[in-house]
CSV table of C-alpha atoms in Angstrom, one decimal:
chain,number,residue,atom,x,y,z
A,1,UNK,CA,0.0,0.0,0.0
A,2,UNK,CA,1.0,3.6,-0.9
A,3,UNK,CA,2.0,5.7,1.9
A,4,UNK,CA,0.2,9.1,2.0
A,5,UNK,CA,1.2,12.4,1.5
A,6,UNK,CA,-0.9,15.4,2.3
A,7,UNK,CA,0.8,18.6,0.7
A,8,UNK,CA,-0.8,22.3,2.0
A,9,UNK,CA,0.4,24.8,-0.4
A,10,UNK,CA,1.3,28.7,-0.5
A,11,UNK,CA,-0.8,31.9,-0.5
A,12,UNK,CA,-1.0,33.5,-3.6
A,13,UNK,CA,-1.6,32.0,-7.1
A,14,UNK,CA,-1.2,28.1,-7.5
A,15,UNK,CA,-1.0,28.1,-11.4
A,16,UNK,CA,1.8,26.8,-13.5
A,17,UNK,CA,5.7,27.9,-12.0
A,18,UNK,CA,3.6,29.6,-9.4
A,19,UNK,CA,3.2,29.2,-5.5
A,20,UNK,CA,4.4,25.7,-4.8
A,21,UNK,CA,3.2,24.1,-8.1
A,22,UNK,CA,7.0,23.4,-9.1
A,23,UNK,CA,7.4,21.7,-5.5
A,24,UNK,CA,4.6,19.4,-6.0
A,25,UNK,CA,5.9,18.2,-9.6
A,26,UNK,CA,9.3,17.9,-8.4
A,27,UNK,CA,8.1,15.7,-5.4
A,28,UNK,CA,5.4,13.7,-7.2
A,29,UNK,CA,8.6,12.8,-10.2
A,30,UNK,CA,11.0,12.4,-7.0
A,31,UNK,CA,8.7,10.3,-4.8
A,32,UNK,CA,7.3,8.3,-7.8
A,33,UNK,CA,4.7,5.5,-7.2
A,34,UNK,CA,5.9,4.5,-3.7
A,35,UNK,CA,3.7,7.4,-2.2
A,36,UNK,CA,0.3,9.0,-3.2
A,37,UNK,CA,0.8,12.6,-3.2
A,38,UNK,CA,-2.7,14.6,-2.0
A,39,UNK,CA,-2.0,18.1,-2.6
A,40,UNK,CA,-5.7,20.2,-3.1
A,41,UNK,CA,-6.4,23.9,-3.7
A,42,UNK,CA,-7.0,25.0,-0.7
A,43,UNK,CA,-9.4,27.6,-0.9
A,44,UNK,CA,-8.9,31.2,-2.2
A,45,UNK,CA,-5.6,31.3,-2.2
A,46,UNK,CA,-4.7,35.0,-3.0
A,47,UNK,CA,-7.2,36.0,0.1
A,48,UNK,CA,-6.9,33.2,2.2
A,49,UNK,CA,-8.2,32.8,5.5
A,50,UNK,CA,-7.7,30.5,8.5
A,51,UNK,CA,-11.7,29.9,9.0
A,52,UNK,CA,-12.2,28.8,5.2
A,53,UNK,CA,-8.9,26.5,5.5
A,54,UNK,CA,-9.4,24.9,8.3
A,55,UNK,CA,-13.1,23.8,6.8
A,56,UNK,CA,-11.3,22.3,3.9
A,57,UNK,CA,-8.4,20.5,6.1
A,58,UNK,CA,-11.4,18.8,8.0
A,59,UNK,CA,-13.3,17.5,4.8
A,60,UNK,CA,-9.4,16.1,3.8
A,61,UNK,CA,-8.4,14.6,7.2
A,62,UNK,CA,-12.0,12.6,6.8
A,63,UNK,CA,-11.4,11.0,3.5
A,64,UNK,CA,-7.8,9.5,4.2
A,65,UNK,CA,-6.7,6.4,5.5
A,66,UNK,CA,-5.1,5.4,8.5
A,67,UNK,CA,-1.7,7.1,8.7
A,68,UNK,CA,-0.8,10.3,7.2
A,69,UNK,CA,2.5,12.3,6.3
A,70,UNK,CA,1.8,15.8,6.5
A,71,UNK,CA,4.0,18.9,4.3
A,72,UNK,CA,3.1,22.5,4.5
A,73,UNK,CA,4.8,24.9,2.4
A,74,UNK,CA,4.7,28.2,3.9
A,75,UNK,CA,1.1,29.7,4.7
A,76,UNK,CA,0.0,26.0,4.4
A,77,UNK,CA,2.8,25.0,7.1
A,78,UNK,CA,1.5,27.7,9.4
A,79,UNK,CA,-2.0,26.8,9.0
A,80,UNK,CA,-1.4,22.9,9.5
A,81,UNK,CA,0.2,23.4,12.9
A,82,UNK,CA,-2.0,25.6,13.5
A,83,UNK,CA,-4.3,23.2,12.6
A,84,UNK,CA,-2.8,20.3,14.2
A,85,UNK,CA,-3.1,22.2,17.6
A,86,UNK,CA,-6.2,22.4,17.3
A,87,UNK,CA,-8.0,19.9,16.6
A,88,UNK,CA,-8.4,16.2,17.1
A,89,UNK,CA,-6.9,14.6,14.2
A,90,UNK,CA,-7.6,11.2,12.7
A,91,UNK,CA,-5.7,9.6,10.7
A,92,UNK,CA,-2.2,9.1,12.4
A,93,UNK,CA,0.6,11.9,11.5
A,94,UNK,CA,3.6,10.0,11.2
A,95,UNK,CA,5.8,13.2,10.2
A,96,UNK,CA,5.3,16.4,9.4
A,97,UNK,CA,7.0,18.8,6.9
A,98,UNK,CA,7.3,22.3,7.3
A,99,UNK,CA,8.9,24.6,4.7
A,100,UNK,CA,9.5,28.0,4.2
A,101,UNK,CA,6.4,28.6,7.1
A,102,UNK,CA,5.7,31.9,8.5
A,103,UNK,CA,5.5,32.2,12.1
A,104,UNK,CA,2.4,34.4,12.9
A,105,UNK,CA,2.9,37.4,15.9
A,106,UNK,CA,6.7,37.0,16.5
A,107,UNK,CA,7.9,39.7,13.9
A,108,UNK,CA,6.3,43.4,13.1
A,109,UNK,CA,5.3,42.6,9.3
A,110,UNK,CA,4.4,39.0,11.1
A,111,UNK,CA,1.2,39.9,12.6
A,112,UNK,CA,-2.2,37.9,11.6
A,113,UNK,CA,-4.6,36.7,14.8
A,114,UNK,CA,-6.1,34.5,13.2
A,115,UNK,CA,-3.1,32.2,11.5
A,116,UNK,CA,-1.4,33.2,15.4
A,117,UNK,CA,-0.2,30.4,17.3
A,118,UNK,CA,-1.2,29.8,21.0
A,119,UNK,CA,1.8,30.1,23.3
A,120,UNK,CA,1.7,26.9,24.6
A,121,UNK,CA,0.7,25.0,20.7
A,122,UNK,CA,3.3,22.8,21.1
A,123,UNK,CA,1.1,20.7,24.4
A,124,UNK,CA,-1.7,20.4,22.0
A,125,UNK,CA,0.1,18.8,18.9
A,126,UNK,CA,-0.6,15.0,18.3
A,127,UNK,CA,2.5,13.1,18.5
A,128,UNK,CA,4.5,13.4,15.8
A,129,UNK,CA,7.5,11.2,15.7
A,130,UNK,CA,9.3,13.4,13.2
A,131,UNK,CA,8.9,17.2,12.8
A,132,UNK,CA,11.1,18.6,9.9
A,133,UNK,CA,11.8,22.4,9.4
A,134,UNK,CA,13.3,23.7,6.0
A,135,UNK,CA,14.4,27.4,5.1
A,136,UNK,CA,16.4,29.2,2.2
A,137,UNK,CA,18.8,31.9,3.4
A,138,UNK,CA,17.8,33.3,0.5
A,139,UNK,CA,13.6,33.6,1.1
A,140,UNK,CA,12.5,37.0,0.1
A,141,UNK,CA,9.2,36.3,1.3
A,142,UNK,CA,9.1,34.7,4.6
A,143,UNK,CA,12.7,35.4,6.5
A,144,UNK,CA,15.1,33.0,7.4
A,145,UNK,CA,14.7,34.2,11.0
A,146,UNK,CA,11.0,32.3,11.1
A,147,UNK,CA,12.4,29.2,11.6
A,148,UNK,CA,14.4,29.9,15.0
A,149,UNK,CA,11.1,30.9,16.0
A,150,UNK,CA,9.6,27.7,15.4
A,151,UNK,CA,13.6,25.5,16.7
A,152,UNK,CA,12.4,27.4,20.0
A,153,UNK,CA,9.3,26.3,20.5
A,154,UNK,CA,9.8,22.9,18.7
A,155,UNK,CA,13.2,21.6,19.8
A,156,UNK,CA,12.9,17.9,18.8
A,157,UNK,CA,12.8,19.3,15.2
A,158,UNK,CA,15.1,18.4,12.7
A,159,UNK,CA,15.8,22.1,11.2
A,160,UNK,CA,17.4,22.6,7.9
A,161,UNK,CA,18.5,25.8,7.2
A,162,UNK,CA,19.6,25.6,3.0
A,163,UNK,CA,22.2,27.9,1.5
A,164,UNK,CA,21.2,29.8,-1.7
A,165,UNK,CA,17.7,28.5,-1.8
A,166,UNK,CA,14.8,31.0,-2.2
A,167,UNK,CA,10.5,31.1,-0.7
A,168,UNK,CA,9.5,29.1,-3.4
A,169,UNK,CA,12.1,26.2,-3.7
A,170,UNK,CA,11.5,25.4,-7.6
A,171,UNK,CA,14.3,23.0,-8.2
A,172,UNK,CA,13.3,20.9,-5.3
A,173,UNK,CA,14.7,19.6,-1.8
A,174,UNK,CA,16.7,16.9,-2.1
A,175,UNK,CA,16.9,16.7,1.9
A,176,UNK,CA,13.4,16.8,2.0
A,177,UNK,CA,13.1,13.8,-0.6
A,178,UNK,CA,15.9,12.1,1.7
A,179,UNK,CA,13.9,12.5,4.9
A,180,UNK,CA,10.1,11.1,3.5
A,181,UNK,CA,11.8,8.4,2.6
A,182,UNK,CA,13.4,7.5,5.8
A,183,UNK,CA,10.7,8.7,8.0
């Protein structure tokens, strides 16, 4: 049997070399047939909000199976542990993904209430037996300094901080590839 991935995307447009379409193609010819790769519109992208997301994450959690790898590419990594947190979630997440994510409140041009984490999120996660963290040096959308915010609060991570690489990652991960497979 295939294991499953759900992929959240980006804010902002989701057509052709935009958002994390190049992400998803590079993952789904990188992964091949070993993994069915579930990665939906989530709704209204270029206006998203938390309410509307977390209505369509529901509907998804109910249709898959019993175990679940979880990525979220920047507002969709936000939103899935935000989501996470809140919510009792069936199937099993064996790992979760998060790259490029904005963390909501911490910074001045950070500040959304309502894709803001509760201080204590972290108590009210599902366990997780592998939490991955990914950031380019180079992200001109979400900074670099995001993920320290998230190593403090989720120590057990595994945090990959990659040289050179931009927001939107369109040649791929190859450390992300490296660590489905062995998680």
């Amino acid at each position: 049997m295939k294991k499953q991935i759900l992929f959240v995307h980006s804010a902002g447009p989701q057509g052709p070399q935009q958002g994390s379409s190049d992400l998803i193609e590079y993952l789904q010819v990188q992964l091949g047939d070993t993994y069915h790769l579930i990665s939906p519109k989530m709704p209204n992208p270029e206006n998203p909000e938390y309410a509307r997301w977390k209505a369509a994450l529901t509907n998804i959690f109910a249709n898959l199976d019993n175990e679940v790898i979880l990525i979220g590419h920047s507002l969709g990594g936000a939103v899935l542990l935000k989501y996470l947190s809140e919510m009792d979630v069936k199937p099993v997440v064996s790992s979760l993904f998060l790259i490029a994510s904005p963390y909501w409140g911490k910074e001045e041009d950070w500040q959304a209430e309502e894709f803001t984490l509760t201080e204590n999120f972290t108590s009210n996660l599902p366990n997780i037996s592998s939490i991955y963290l990914y950031h380019g040096t180079d992200d001109q959308v979400v900074p670099v300094t995001h993920i320290h915010h998230y190593r403090n609060k989720i120590p057990q991570a595994i945090t990959r901080v990659l040289e050179r690489e931009d927001h939107y990652f369109s040649n791929g991960i190859r450390d992300l590839v490296t660590d489905i497979r062995v998680s």
